[in-house]
Short mmCIF file of C-alpha atoms in Angstrom, two decimals:
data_model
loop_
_atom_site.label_atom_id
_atom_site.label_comp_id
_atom_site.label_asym_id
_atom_site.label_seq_id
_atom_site.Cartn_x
_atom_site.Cartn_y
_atom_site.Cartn_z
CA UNK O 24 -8.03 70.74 -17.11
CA UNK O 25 -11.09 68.81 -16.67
CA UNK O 26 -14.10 70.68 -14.16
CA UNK O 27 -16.38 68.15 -14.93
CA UNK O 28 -15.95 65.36 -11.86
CA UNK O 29 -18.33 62.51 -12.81
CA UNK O 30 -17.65 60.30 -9.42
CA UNK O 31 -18.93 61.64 -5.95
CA UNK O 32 -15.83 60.46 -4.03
CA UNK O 33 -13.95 63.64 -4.36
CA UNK O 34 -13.40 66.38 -6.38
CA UNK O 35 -11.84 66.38 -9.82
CA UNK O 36 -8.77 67.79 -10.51
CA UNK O 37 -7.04 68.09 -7.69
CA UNK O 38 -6.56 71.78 -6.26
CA UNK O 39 -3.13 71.19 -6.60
CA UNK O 40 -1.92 68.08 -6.55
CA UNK O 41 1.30 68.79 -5.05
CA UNK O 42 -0.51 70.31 -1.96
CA UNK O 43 -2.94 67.65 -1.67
CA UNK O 44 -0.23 64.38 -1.73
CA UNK O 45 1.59 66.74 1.11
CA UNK O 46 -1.22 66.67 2.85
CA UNK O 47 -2.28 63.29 2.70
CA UNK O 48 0.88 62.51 3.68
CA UNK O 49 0.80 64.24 7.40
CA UNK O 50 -2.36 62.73 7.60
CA UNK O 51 -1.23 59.55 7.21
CA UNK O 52 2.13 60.49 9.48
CA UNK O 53 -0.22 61.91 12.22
CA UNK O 54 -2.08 58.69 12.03
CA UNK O 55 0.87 56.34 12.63
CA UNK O 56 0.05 54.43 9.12
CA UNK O 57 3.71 54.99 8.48
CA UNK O 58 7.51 56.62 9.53
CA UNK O 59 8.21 59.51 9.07
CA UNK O 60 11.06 58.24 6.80
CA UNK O 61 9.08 56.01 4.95
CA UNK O 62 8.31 57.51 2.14
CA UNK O 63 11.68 59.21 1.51
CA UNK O 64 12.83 56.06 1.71
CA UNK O 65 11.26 54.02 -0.89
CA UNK O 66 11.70 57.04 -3.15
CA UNK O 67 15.36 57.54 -2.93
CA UNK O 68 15.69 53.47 -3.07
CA UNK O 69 13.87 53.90 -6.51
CA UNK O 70 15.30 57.02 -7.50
CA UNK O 71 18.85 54.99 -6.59
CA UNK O 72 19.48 51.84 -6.36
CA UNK O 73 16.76 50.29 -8.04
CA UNK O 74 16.92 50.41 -11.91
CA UNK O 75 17.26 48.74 -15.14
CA UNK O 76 21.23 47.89 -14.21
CA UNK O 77 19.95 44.78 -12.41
CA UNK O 78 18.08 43.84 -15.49
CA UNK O 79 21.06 44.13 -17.35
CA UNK O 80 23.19 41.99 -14.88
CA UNK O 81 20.46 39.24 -15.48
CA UNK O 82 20.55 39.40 -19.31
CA UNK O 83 24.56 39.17 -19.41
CA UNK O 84 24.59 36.36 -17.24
CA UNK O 85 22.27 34.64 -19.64
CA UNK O 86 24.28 35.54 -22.73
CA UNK O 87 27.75 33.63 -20.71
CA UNK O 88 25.74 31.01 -18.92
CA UNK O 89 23.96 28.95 -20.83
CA UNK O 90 22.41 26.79 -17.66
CA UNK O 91 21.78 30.17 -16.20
CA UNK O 92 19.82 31.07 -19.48
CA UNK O 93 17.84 27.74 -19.35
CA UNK O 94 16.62 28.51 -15.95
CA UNK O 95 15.60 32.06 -16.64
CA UNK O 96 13.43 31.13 -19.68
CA UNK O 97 11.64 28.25 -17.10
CA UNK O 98 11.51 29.82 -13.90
CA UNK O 99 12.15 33.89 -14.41
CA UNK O 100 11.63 34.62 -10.82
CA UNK O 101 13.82 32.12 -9.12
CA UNK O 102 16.27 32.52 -11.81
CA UNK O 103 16.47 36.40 -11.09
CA UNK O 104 16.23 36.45 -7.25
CA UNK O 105 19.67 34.15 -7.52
CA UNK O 106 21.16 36.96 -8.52
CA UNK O 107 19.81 38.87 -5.45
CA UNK O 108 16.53 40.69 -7.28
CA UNK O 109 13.10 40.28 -5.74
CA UNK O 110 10.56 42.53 -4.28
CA UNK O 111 7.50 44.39 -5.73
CA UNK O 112 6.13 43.83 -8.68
CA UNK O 113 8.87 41.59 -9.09
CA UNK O 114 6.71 38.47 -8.70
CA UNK O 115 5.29 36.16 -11.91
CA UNK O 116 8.29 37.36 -13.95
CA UNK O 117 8.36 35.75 -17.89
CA UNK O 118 11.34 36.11 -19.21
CA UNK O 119 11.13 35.76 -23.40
CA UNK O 120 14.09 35.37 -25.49
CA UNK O 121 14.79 37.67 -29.14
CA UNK O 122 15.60 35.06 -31.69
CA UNK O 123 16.63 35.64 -35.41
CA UNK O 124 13.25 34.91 -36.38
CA UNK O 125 11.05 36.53 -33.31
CA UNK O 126 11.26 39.73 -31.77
CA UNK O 127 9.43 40.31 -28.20
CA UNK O 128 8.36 43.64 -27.38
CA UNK O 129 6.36 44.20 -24.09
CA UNK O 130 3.35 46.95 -23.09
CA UNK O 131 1.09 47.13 -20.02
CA UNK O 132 -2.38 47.71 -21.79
CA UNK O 133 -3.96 48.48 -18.66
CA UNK O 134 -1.95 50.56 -16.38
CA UNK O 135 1.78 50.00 -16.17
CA UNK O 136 2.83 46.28 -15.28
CA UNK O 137 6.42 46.71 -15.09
CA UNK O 138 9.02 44.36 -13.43
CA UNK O 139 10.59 47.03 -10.48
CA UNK O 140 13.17 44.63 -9.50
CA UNK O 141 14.88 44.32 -12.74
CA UNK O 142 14.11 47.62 -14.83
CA UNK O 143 12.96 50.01 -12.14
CA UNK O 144 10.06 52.24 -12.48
CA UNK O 145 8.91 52.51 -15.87
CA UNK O 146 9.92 55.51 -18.83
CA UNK O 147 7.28 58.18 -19.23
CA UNK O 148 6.37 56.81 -23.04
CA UNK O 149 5.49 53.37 -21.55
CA UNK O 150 3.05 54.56 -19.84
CA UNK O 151 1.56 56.72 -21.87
CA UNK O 152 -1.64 56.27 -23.53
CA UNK O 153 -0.03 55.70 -27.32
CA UNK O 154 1.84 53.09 -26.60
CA UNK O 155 -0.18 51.74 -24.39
CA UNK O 156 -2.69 51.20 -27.34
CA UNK O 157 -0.01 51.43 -29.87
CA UNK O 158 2.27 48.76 -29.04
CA UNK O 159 -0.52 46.16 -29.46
CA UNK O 160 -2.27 47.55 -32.93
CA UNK O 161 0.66 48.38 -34.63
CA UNK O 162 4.11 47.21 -32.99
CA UNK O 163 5.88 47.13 -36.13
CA UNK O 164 5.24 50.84 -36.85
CA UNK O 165 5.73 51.61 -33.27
CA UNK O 166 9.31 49.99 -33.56
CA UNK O 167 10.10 51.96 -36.04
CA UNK O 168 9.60 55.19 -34.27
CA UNK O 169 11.86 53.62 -32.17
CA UNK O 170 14.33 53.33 -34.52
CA UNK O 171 14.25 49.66 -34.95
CA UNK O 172 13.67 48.43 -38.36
CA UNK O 173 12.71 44.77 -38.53
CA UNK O 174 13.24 42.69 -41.26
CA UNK O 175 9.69 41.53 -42.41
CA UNK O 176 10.27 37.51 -41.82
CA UNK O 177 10.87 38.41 -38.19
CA UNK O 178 7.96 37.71 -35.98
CA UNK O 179 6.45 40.39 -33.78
CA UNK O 180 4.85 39.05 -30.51
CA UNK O 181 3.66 41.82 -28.46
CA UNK O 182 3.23 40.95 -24.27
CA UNK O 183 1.02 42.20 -22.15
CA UNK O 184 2.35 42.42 -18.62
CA UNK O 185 -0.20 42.21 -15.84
CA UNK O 186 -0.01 41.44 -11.93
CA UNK O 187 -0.48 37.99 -13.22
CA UNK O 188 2.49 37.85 -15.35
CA UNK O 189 5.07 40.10 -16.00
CA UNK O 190 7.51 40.56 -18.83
CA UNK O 191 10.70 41.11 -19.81
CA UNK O 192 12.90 40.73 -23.43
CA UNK O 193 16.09 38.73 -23.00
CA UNK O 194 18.06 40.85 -26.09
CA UNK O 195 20.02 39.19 -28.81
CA UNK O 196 23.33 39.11 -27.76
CA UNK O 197 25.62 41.64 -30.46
CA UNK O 198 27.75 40.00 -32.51
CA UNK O 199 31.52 41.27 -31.70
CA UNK O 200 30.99 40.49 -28.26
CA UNK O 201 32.65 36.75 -28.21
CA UNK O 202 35.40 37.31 -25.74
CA UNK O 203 34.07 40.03 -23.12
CA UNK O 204 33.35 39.81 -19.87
CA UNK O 205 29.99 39.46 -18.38
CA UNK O 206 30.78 42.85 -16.72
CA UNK O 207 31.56 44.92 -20.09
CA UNK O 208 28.50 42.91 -21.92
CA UNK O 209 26.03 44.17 -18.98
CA UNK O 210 26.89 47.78 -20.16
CA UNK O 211 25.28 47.18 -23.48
CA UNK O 212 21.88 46.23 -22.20
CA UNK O 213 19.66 49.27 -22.12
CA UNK O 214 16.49 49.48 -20.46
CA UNK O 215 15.13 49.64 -24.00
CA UNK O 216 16.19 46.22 -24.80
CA UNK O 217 14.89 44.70 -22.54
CA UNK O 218 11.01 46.48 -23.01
CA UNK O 219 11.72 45.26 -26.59
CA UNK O 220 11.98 48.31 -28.45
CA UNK O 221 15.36 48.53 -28.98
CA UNK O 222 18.34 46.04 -29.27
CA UNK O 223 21.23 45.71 -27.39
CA UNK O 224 24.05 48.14 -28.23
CA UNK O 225 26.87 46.69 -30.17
CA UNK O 226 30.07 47.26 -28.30
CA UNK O 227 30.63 50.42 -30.30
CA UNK O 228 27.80 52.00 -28.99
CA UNK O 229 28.11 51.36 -25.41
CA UNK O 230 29.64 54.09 -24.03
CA UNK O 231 27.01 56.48 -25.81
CA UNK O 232 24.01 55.22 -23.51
CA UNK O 233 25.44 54.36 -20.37
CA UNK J 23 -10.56 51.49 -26.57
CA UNK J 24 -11.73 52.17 -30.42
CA UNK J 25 -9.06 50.11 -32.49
CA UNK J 26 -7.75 53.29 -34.77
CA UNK J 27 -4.51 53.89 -34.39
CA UNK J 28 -4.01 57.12 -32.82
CA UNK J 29 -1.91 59.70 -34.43
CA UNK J 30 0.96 59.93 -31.59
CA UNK J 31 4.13 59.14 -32.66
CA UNK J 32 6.80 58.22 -30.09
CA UNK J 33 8.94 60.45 -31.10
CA UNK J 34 6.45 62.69 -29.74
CA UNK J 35 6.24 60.97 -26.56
CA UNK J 36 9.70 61.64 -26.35
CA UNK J 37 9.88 65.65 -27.28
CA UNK J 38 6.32 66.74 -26.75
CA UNK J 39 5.52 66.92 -23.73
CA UNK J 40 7.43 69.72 -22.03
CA UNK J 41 10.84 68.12 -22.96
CA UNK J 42 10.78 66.25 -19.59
CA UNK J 43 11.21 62.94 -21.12
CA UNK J 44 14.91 61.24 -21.35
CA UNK J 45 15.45 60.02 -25.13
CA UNK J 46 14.51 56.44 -24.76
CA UNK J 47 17.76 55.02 -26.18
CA UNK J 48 19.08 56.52 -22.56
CA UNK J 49 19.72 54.10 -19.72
CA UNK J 50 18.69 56.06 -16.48
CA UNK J 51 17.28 58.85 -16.09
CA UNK J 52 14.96 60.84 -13.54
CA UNK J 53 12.52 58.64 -12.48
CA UNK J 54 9.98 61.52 -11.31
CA UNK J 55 9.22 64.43 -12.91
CA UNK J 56 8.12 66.44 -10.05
CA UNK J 57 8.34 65.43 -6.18
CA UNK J 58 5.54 64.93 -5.37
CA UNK J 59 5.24 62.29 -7.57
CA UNK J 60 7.72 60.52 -5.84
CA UNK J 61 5.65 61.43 -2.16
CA UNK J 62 2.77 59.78 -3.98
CA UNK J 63 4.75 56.87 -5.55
CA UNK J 64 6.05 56.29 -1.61
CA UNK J 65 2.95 56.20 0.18
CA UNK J 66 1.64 54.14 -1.91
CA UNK J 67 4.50 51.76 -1.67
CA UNK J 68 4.99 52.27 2.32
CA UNK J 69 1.30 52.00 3.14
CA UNK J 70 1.04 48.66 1.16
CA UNK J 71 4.33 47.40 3.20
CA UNK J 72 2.51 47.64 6.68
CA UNK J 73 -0.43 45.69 4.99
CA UNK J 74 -3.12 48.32 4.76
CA UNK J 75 -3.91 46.97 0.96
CA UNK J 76 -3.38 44.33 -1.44
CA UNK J 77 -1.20 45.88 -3.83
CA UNK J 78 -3.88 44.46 -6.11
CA UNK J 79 -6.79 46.60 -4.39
CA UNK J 80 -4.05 49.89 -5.53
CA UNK J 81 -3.85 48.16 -9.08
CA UNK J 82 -7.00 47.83 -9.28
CA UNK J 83 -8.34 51.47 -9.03
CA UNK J 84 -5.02 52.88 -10.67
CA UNK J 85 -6.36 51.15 -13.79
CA UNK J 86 -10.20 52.67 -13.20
CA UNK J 87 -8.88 55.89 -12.79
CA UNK J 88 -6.61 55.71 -16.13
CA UNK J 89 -9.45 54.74 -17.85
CA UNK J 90 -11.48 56.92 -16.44
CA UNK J 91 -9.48 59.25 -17.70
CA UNK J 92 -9.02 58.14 -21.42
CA UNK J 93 -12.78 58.08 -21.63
CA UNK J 94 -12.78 61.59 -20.77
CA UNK J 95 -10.29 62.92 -22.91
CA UNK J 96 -10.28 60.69 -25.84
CA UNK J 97 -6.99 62.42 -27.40
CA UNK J 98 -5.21 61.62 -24.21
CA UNK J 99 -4.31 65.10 -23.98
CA UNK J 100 -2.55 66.21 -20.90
CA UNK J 101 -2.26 62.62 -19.33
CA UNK J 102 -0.06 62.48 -16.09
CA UNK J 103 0.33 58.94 -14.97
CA UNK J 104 0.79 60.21 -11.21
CA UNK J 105 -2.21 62.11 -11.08
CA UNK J 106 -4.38 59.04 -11.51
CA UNK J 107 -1.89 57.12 -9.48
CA UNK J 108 -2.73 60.33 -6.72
CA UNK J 109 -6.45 59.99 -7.49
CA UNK J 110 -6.72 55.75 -7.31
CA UNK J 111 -4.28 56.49 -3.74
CA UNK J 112 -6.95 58.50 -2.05
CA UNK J 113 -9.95 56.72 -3.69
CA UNK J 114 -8.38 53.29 -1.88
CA UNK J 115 -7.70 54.98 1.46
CA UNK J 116 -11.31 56.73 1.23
CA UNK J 117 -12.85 52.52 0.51
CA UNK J 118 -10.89 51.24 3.58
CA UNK J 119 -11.82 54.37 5.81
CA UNK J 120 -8.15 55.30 6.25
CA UNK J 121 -8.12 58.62 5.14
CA UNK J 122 -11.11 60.38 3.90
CA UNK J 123 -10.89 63.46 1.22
CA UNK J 124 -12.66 65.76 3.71
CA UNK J 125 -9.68 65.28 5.92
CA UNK J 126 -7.05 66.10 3.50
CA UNK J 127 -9.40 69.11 2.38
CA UNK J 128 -9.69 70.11 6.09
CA UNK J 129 -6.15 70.33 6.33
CA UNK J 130 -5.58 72.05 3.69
CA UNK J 131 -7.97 74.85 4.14
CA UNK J 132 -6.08 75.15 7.20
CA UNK J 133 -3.17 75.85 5.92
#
């Protein structure tokens, strides 16, 4: 723990950081800044309903519709909110699309840019400081620790999401996966694949991570 | 940000640190570690709904205080994302005089 506070505003750490958020919270309650509810509310819609299953959704639609796949790549957000996904942070989306000969892999350098609508809150390790800094230095390394092992001929571009402009990997779609349904291909589009550090699961594989 | 690379493997981001991190080939998973984490995450989120802030006025101290905190602990040891996201919360509602720290502390010792 750090004792050391070096800005005035208020102490550093918190006492207890559980105690304090509670707090703040009443405060905020007792002020009429917001319902009673509220809070529990965006939390359980985050905890629930919101998550990278929407992404997915969006990236099998792309792999069966081709039109559909030609107006994500132009217009991300108005391609995604067809599909019913909008909201916070889901604003400026990019979509970019994994090719034989480019990979896309995507990092918030700064703090945690992350497309809410589509993937839901962010992973722990995306935030953290290594791959924060990682990602950008050495994404080909990074990858690897991820268990993906690029061929050297494929191109790396590495994405940093900010409010400005947010990211998000539209997968290769597996090979095996000719006749199935948009339905079935969703289920092989991890979160991972679309941050860009993994690929999509080949139908084998799709039961594992679901 | 010094450009060596540091000496964190993701593997390690994904075993290290207290074992409360989901594999990352797994699709779902527990989006808060603790709850009040999720309290913070909500207030942030609710406040910004009834237009107290610019979700970019919450972006931009989240970001200060993250740095602020790499500066200070160069290894990155014992980073919590929510923490700072607690910290850049109050710091925001302190700047727009909607909640000051000597209020929360006030309650507290009252507790």
């Amino acid at each position: 723990m750090d004792k050391g506070s070096t800005h005035g505003h208020h102490p550093q750490p918190l006492p207890d950081v559980a105690l304090r958020v509670k707090a703040l919270e009443a405060l905020l309650i007792d002020k009429g800044l917001i319902a009673t509810d509220a809070v529990d509310k965006v939390a359980e819609a985050y905890e629930k309903d919101i998550g990278p299953l929407n992404g997915a959704k969006v990236v099998a639609r792309a792999w069966v519709d081709p039109a559909y796949k030609g107006r994500l790549l132009k217009d991300a957000t108005a391609a995604i909110a067809e599909l019913g996904f909008s909201g916070m942070q889901g604003e400026h989306m990019v979509v970019v699309e994994n090719t034989d000969k480019v990979h896309n892999m995507v990092v918030c350098t700064l703090c945690s840019c992350y497309p809410w609508p589509v993937l839901g809150l962010p992973p722990v390790w995306y935030k953290a400081p290594a791959y924060r800094s990682r990602a950008v230095i050495e994404p080909r390394a990074v990858l690897r620790e991820f268990g993906l092992e690029l061929d050297d001929t494929r191109e790396i571009r590495v994405w940093d999401s900010s409010a400005e402009l947010r990211y998000m990997v539209l997968p290769r779609r597996p090979a095996g996966t000719g006749g199935m349904s948009e339905q079935r291909l969703a289920k092989l589009v991890t979160r991972e694949s679309m941050i860009g550090v993994a690929e999509a699961n080949t139908p084998g594989k799709a039961r594992k991570g679901a | 940000m010094s450009a060596t690379a540091r000496p964190i493997l993701a593997e390690q981001l994904t075993s290290n640190l207290g074992g409360a991190i989901a594999p990352p080939r797994k699709n779902g998973e527990l989006v808060f570690e603790h709850p009040w984490e999720g309290r913070a995450f909500g207030i942030a989120i609710a406040l910004c709904e009834r237009k107290a802030y610019d979700w970019e006025e919450f972006r931009s101290r989240l970001i200060a205080e993250i740095a602020a905190f790499e500066r200070r602990n160069p290894g990155a040891e014992g980073f919590s994302y929510y923490r700072c996201w607690a910290a850049a919360l109050e710091r925001l509602l302190e700047d727009k005089g909607i909640c000051t720290a000597k209020e929360i502390e006030h309650l507290l010792a009252a507790d």
